[in-house]
XYZ file of C-alpha atoms in Angstrom:
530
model
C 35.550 77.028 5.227
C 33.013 79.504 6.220
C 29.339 78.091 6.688
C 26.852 80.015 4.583
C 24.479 82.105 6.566
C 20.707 81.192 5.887
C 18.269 83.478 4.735
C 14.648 84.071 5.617
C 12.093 84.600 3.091
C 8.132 85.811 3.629
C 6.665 83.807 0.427
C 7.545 80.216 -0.562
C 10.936 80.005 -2.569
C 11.388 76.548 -5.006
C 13.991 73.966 -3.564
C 17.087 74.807 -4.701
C 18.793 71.827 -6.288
C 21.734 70.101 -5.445
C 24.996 71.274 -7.037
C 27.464 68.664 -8.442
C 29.775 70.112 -5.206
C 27.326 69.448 -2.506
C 26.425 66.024 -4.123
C 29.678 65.218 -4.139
C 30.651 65.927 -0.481
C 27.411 64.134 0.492
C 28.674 60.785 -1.563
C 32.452 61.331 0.028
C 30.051 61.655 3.798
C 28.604 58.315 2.694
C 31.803 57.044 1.809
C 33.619 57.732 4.425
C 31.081 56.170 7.240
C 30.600 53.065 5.358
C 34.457 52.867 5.737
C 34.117 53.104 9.876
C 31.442 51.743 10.691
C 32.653 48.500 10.049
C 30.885 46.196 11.768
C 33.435 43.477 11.971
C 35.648 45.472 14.288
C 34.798 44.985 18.417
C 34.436 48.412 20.439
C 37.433 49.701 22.259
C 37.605 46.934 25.566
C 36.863 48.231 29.172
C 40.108 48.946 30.929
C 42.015 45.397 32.548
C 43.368 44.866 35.333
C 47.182 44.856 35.648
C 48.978 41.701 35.012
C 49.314 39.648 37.960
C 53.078 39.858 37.724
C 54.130 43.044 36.174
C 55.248 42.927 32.580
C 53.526 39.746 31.362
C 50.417 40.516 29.697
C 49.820 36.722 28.725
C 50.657 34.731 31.614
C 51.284 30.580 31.054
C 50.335 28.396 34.942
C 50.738 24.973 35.551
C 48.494 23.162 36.803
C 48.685 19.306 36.072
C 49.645 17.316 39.498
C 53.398 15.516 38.141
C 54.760 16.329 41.832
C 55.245 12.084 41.847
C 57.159 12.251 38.325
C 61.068 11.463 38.857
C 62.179 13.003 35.418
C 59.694 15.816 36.078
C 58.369 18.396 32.792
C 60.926 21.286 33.270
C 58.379 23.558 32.881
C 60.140 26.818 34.450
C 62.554 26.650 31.635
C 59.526 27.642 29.457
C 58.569 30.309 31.184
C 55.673 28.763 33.339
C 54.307 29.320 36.252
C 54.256 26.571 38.540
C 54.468 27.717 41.951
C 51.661 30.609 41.599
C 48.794 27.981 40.997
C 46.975 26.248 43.477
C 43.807 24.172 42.268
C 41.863 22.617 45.049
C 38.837 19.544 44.329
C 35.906 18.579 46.035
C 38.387 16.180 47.916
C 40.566 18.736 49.007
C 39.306 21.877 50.778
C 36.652 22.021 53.850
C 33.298 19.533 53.879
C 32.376 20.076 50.138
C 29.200 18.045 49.677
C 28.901 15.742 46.010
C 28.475 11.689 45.128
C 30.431 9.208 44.056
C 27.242 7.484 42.628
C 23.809 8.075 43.458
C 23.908 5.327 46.480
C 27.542 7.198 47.676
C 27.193 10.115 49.468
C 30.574 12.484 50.871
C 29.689 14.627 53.327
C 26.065 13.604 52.897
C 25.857 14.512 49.405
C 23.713 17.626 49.135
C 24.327 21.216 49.915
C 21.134 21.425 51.697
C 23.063 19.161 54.127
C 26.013 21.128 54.797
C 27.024 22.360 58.261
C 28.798 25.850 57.138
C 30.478 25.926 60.390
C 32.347 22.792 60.226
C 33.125 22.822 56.429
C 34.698 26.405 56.803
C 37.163 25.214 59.870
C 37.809 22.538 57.636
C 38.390 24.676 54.443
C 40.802 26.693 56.863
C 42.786 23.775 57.770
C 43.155 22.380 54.502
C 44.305 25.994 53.277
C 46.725 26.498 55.700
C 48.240 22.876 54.885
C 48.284 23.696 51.083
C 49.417 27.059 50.783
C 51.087 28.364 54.267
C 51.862 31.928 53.013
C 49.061 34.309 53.961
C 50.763 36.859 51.052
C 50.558 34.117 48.674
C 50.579 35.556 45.583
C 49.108 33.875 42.536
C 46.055 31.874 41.260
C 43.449 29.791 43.622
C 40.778 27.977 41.844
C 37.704 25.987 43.191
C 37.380 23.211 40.681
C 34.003 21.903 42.625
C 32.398 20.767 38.971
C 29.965 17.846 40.845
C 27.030 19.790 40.742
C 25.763 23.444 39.708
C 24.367 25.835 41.858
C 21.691 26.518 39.267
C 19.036 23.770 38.852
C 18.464 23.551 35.531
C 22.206 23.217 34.564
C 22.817 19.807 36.702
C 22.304 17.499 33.798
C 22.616 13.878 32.751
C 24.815 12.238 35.530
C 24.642 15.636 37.683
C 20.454 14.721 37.355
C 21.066 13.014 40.787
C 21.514 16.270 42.665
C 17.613 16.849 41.895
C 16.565 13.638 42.435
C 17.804 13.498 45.764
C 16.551 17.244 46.215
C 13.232 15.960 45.668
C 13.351 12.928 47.610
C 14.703 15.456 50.645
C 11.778 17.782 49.914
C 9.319 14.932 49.997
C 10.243 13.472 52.969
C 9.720 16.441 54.776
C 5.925 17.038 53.038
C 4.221 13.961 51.848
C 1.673 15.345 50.630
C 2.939 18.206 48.637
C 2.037 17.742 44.711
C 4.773 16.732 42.375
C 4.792 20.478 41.472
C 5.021 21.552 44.592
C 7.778 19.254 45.376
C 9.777 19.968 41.963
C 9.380 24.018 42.957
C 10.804 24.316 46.482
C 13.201 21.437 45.647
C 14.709 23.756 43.161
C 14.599 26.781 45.265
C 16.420 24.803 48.644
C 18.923 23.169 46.163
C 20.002 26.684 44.546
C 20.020 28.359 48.264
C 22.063 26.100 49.820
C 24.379 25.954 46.951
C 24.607 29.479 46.934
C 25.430 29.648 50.216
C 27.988 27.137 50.613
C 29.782 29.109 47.382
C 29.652 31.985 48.796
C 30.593 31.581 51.932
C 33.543 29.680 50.770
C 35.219 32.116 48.572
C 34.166 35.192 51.334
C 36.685 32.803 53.541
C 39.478 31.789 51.147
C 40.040 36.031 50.069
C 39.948 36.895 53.806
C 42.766 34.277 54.685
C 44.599 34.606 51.166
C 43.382 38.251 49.818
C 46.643 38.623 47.475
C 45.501 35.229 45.533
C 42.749 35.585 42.228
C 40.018 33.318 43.359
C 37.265 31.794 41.380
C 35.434 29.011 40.564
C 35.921 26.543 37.531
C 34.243 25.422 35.307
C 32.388 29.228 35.529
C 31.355 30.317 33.252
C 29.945 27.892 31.197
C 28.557 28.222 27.428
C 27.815 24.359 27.307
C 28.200 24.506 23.635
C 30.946 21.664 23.494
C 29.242 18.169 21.788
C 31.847 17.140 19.737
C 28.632 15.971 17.594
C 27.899 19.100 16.890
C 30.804 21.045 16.840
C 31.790 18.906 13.479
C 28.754 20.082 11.545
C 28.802 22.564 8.591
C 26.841 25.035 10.468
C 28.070 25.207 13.775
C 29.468 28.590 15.105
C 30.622 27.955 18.395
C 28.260 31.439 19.854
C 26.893 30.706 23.682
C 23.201 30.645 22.909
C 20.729 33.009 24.289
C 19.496 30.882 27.467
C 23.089 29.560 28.295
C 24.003 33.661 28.434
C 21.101 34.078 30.335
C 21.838 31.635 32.630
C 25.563 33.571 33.256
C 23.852 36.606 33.620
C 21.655 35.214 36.579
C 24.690 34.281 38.435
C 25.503 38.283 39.616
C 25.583 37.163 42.733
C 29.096 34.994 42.134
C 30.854 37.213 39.047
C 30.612 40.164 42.189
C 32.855 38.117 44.365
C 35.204 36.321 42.345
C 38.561 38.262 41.739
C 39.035 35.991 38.565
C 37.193 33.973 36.173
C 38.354 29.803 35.205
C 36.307 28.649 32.434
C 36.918 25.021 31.151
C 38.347 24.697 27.684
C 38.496 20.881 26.449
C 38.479 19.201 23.538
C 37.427 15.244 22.040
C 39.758 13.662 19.534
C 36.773 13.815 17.120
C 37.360 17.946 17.337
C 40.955 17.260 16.715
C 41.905 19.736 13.699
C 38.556 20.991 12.650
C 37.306 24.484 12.368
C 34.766 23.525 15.170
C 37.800 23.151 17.725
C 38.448 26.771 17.314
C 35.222 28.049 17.465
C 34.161 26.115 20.620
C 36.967 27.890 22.221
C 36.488 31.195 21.234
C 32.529 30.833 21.922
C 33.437 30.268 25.537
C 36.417 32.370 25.904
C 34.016 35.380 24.541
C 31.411 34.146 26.603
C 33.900 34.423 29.417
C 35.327 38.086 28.664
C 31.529 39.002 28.700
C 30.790 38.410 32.477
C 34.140 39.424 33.398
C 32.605 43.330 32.893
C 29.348 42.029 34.721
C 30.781 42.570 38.342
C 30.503 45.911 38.424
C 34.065 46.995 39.267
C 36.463 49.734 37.267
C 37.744 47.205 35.520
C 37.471 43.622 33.750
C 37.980 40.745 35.837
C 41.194 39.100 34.415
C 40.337 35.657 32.928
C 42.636 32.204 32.695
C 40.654 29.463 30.684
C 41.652 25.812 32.131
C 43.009 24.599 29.164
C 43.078 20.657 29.145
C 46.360 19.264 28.301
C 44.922 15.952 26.569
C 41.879 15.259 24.231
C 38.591 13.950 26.873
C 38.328 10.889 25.102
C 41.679 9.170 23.812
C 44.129 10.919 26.781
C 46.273 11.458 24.495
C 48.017 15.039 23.877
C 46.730 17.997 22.152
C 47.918 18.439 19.182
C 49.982 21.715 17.521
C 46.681 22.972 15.474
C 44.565 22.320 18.870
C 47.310 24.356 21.283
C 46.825 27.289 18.984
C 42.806 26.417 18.875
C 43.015 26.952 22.825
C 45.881 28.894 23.876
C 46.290 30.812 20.760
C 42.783 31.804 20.973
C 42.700 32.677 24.545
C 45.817 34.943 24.132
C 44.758 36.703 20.708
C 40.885 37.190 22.543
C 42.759 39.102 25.591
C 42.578 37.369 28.441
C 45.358 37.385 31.137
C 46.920 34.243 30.916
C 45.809 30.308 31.110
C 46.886 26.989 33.000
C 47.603 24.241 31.715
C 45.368 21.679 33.103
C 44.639 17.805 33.883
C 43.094 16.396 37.083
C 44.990 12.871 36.872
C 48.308 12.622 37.683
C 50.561 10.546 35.697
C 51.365 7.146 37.207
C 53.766 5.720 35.534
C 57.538 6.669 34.817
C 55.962 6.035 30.885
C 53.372 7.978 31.749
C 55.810 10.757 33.112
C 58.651 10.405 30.346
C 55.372 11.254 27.823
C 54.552 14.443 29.623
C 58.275 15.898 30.039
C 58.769 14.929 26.005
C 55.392 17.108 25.180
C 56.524 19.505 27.185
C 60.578 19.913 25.745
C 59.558 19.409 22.301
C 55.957 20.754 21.569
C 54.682 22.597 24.380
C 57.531 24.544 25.873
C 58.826 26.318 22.460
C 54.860 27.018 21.740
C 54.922 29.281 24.857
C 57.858 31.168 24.597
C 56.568 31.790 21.365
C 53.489 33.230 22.370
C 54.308 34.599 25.411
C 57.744 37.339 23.867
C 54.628 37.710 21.152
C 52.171 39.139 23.818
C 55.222 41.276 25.408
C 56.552 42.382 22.471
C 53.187 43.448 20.850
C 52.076 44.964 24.440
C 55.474 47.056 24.405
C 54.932 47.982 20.752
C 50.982 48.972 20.575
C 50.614 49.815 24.137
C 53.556 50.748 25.502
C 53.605 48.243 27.995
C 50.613 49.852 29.931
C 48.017 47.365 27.857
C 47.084 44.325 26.757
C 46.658 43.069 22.754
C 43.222 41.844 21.727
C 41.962 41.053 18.231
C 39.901 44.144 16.634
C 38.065 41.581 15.112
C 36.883 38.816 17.343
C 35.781 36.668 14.819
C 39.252 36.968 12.939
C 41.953 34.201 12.925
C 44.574 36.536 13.583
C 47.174 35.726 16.341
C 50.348 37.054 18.448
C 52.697 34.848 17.084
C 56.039 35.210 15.971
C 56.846 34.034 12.345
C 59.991 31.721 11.807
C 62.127 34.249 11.081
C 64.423 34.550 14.176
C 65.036 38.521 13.261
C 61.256 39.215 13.440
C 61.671 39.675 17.357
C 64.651 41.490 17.079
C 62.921 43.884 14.251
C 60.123 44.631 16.886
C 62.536 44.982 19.987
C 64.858 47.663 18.402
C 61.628 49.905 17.409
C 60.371 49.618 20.723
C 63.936 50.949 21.839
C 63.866 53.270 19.506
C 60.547 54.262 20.349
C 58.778 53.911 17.152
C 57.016 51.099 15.095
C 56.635 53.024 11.750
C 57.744 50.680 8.889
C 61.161 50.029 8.081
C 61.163 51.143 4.418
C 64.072 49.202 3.753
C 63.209 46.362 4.404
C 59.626 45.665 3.923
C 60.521 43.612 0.904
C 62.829 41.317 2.832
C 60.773 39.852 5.697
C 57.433 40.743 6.783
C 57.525 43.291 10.825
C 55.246 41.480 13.342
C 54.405 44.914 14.517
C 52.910 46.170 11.347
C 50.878 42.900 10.978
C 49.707 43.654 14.752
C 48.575 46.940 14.769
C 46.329 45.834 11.629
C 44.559 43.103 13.493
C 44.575 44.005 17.602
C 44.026 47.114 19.352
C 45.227 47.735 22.941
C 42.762 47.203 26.380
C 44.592 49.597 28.420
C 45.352 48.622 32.438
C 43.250 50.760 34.589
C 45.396 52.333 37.387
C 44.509 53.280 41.431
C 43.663 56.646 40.819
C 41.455 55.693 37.675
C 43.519 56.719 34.517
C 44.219 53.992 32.296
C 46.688 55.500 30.545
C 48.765 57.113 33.035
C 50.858 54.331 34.910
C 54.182 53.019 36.170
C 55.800 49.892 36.699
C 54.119 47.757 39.420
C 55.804 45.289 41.866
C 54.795 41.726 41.867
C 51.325 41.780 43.434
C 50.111 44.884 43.749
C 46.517 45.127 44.290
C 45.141 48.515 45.738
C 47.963 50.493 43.757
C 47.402 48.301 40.481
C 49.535 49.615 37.902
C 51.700 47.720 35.433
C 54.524 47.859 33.659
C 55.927 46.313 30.314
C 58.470 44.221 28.640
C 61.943 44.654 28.016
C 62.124 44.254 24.335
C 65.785 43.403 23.733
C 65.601 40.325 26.738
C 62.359 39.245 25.305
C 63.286 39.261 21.591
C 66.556 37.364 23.075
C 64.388 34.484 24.365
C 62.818 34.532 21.103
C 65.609 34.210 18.705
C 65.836 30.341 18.813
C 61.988 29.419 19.233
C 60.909 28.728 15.574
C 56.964 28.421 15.272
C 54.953 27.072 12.235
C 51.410 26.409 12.696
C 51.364 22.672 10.772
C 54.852 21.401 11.520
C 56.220 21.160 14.957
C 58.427 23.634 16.592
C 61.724 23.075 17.406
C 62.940 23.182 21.132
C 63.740 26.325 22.934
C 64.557 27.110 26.945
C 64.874 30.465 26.647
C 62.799 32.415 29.090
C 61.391 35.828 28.276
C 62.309 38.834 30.838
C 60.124 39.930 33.562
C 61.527 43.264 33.928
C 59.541 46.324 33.510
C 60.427 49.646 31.717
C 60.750 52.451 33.476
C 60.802 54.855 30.509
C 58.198 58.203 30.326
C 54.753 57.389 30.713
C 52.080 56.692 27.419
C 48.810 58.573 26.920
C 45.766 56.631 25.494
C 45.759 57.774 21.817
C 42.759 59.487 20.602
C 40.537 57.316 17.616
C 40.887 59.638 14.907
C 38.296 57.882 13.072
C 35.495 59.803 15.353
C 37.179 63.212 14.631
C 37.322 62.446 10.546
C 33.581 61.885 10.808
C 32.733 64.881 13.129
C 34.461 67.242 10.638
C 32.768 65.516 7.725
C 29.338 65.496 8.951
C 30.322 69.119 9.789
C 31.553 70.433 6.348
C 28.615 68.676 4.753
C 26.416 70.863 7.102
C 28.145 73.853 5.887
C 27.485 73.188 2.226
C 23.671 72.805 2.478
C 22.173 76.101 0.720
């Protein structure tokens, strides 16, 4: 369609009024951007970085300490990672200063007390004794939750951090004000703490540079009362001043090479609609300072997901797995471990764990986990990970009951196509169809900076990050017996899905036609002005 030229004219001409065609293309204009420019659906994600081990989008650590269990949770069967997680306490690496009660100090309690010299020989030692390998390849995580480097955050029994801060402060000028006092206490406390973080993680990624490293429980939304979380009106969102807070800790999102937040939950959550949106409040929170650090791409996040509820010790249930883990691997993040600081104790205690694990756990995972490869390999090509469009969405990469659905998806990723089976869309609904309504892909960005344009990594590549994806027939193999329904329990499963990775012809990052239908529409309705 030609555009119509305009013409000039000397004296005044009357406006010339709208013909029914023009109105018409104007209302389709209207039409057509109300239609995409919904504001439900997120923006396309920043690019990821690869999978830690190549061809597992959605990878499934653990981390609970059963080492003293005889009958011990066979938790490779499943498909989980045991031996690429290494979680270290305040107990456990270098001089880390906290209190048992506010009259029991270790290492003498403050930060402003630490000797960085000692507690980093120390941290050496204790690193060297815990994980030998200096290629170690896999997760390390600081769980050093006594106190907050940030004043403000060190709350109800972490209060005694500032009193003895203050009491430190004042015994050095006693005659400073009570303002002056609560002031530089507050600026020593956040210094030292600073500095005996930092200086920590500089030391454990020059001795173990192939490991992730970060803190836990960072970052925080502290939007977790159970009291409130079962009200009518609560939405789980990290409030202004908690974001804030995030945001002011630059200085520790730049040198972590992952991110750990906590996700736990109280009996009283058990079930309710607040359970899920506490966890995807701070998973969100989360995937929001991973693109703070300034790099090319995201910093991959694993939420510590707590394998019991805080306040009975008893085990999550099936609604509360998919509340956590469901929501951590529909929101895109890399993977999670499976979490709890006490070790069991007795062989009760032990038989308990390995009977979660056979009959609720384990089939869970394989579940999600061929979901995530399959959907990776369907959407993405296997050079991406799934995320929800919408965030706020309950949509999730599961597999239905059917045992065929996996197979359906595998032999259209063979085939190289996920167009609809015509045939059959009457019989059973095609995972793959249901996915690419709800999740778009967050490409892996690559060494030389194309996100698209990849092959298959090797376990552990770093520098040369690349990644590869699933191969669909293995994984749709190790789905065929695990059977999941959100309300009843799943039935057992050992399968494990493949970690191969394709080495079929590279994918390009599809263009969003949406942008071009609106380009040529605001166009055309250019042209038809008189």
């Amino acid at each position: 369609m030609a555009c119509t030229k305009a013409h000039f004219h000397p004296d005044p001409q009357p406006e010339p009024k709208p013909t029914a065609f023009s109105s018409a293309a104007s209302l389709l204009l209207l039409l057509f951007l109300g239609l995409f420019a919904c504001p439900c659906r997120s923006a396309p994600p920043q690019p990821a970085r690869p999978p830690l081990l190549s061809g597992q989008p959605f990878i499934i650590f653990w981390g609970i300490l059963d080492s003293s269990c005889s009958n011990r949770a066979d938790a490779r069967s499943f498909g989980m990672e045991r031996e690429r997680i290494a979680v270290f306490y305040e107990d456990t690496l270098g001089s880390y200063p906290y209190f048992v009660d506010k009259n029991t100090p270790v290492n003498k309690g403050l930060p402003q007390h630490t000797r960085l010299n000692s507690h980093i020989q120390k941290l050496q030692q204790d690193l060297d004794a815990a994980l030998p390998s200096p290629r170690y390849l896999g997760l390390g995580v600081l769980r050093w939750a006594e106190w907050l480097p940030q004043w403000s955050r060190n709350r109800e029994k972490q209060a005694m951090y500032q009193d003895a801060s203050r009491k430190l402060m004042k015994s050095f000028f006693p005659k400073w004000t009570p303002e002056e006092v609560e002031k530089w206490s507050k600026v020593d406390f956040e210094a030292a703490a600073q500095s005996v973080m930092m200086e920590s993680l500089r030391e454990v990624k020059r001795l173990r540079p192939k490991a992730l490293w970060g803190f836990s429980p960072y970052p925080s939304c502290n939007n977790n009362d159970p009291t409130q979380t079962v009200l009518g009106n609560y939405s789980g969102q990290c409030t202004p001043a908690e974001a804030a807070l995030n945001d002011q800790l630059l200085w520790l999102w730049k040198r972590c090479s992952a991110l750990y937040p906590l996700l736990t939950l109280d009996k009283l959550q058990s079930g309710t609609p607040g359970a899920r949106l506490s966890s995807s409040g701070q998973i969100r929170e989360a995937l929001r300072v991973s693109s703070l650090a300034g790099r090319d791409f995201d910093l991959p996040v694993f939420p510590l997901v707590k394998s019991v509820y805080a306040s009975t010790k008893t085990f999550l249930s099936q609604t509360d797995l998919v509340n956590t883990i469901g929501e951590s691997a529909a929101m895109g993040t890399a993977g999670i471990v499976i979490w709890d600081k006490s070790e069991p104790k007795t062989e009760r205690e032990c038989q308990d764990l390995a009977e979660f694990v056979q009959k609720v756990l384990g089939p869970y995972f394989v579940n999600i986990t061929t979901a995530t490869q399959l959907c990776s390999a369907s959407l993405c090509q296997g050079r991406g990970r799934c995320v929800r469009l919408d965030p706020d969405s309950s949509a999730y990469l599961h597999l239905p009951p059917s045992s065929t659905a996996a197979g359906k998806v595998a032999e259209k990723v063979g085939k190289g196509t996920v167009q609809s089976d015509k045939d059959n869309e009457t019989a059973e609904p095609d995972p793959a169809e249901i996915w690419k309504k709800d999740f778009q892909c967050q490409w892996y960005k690559t060494a030389g900076g194309d996100a698209s344009d990849q092959q298959a990594p090797r376990d552990g590549a770093e520098s040369e990050v690349d990644a590869g994806g699933v191969t669909a027939a293995s994984a749709a193999k190790s789905a065929s017996d695990t059977k999941f329904r959100r309300t009843d329990p799943p039935d057992t499963g050992n399968s494990k899905p493949s970690l191969e990775a394709p080495t079929d012809s590279v994918a390009s990052l599809p263009a969003d036609p949406n942008v071009m239908v609106l380009l040529g529409l605001v166009a055309g309705s250019l042209c038809l002005r008189p």
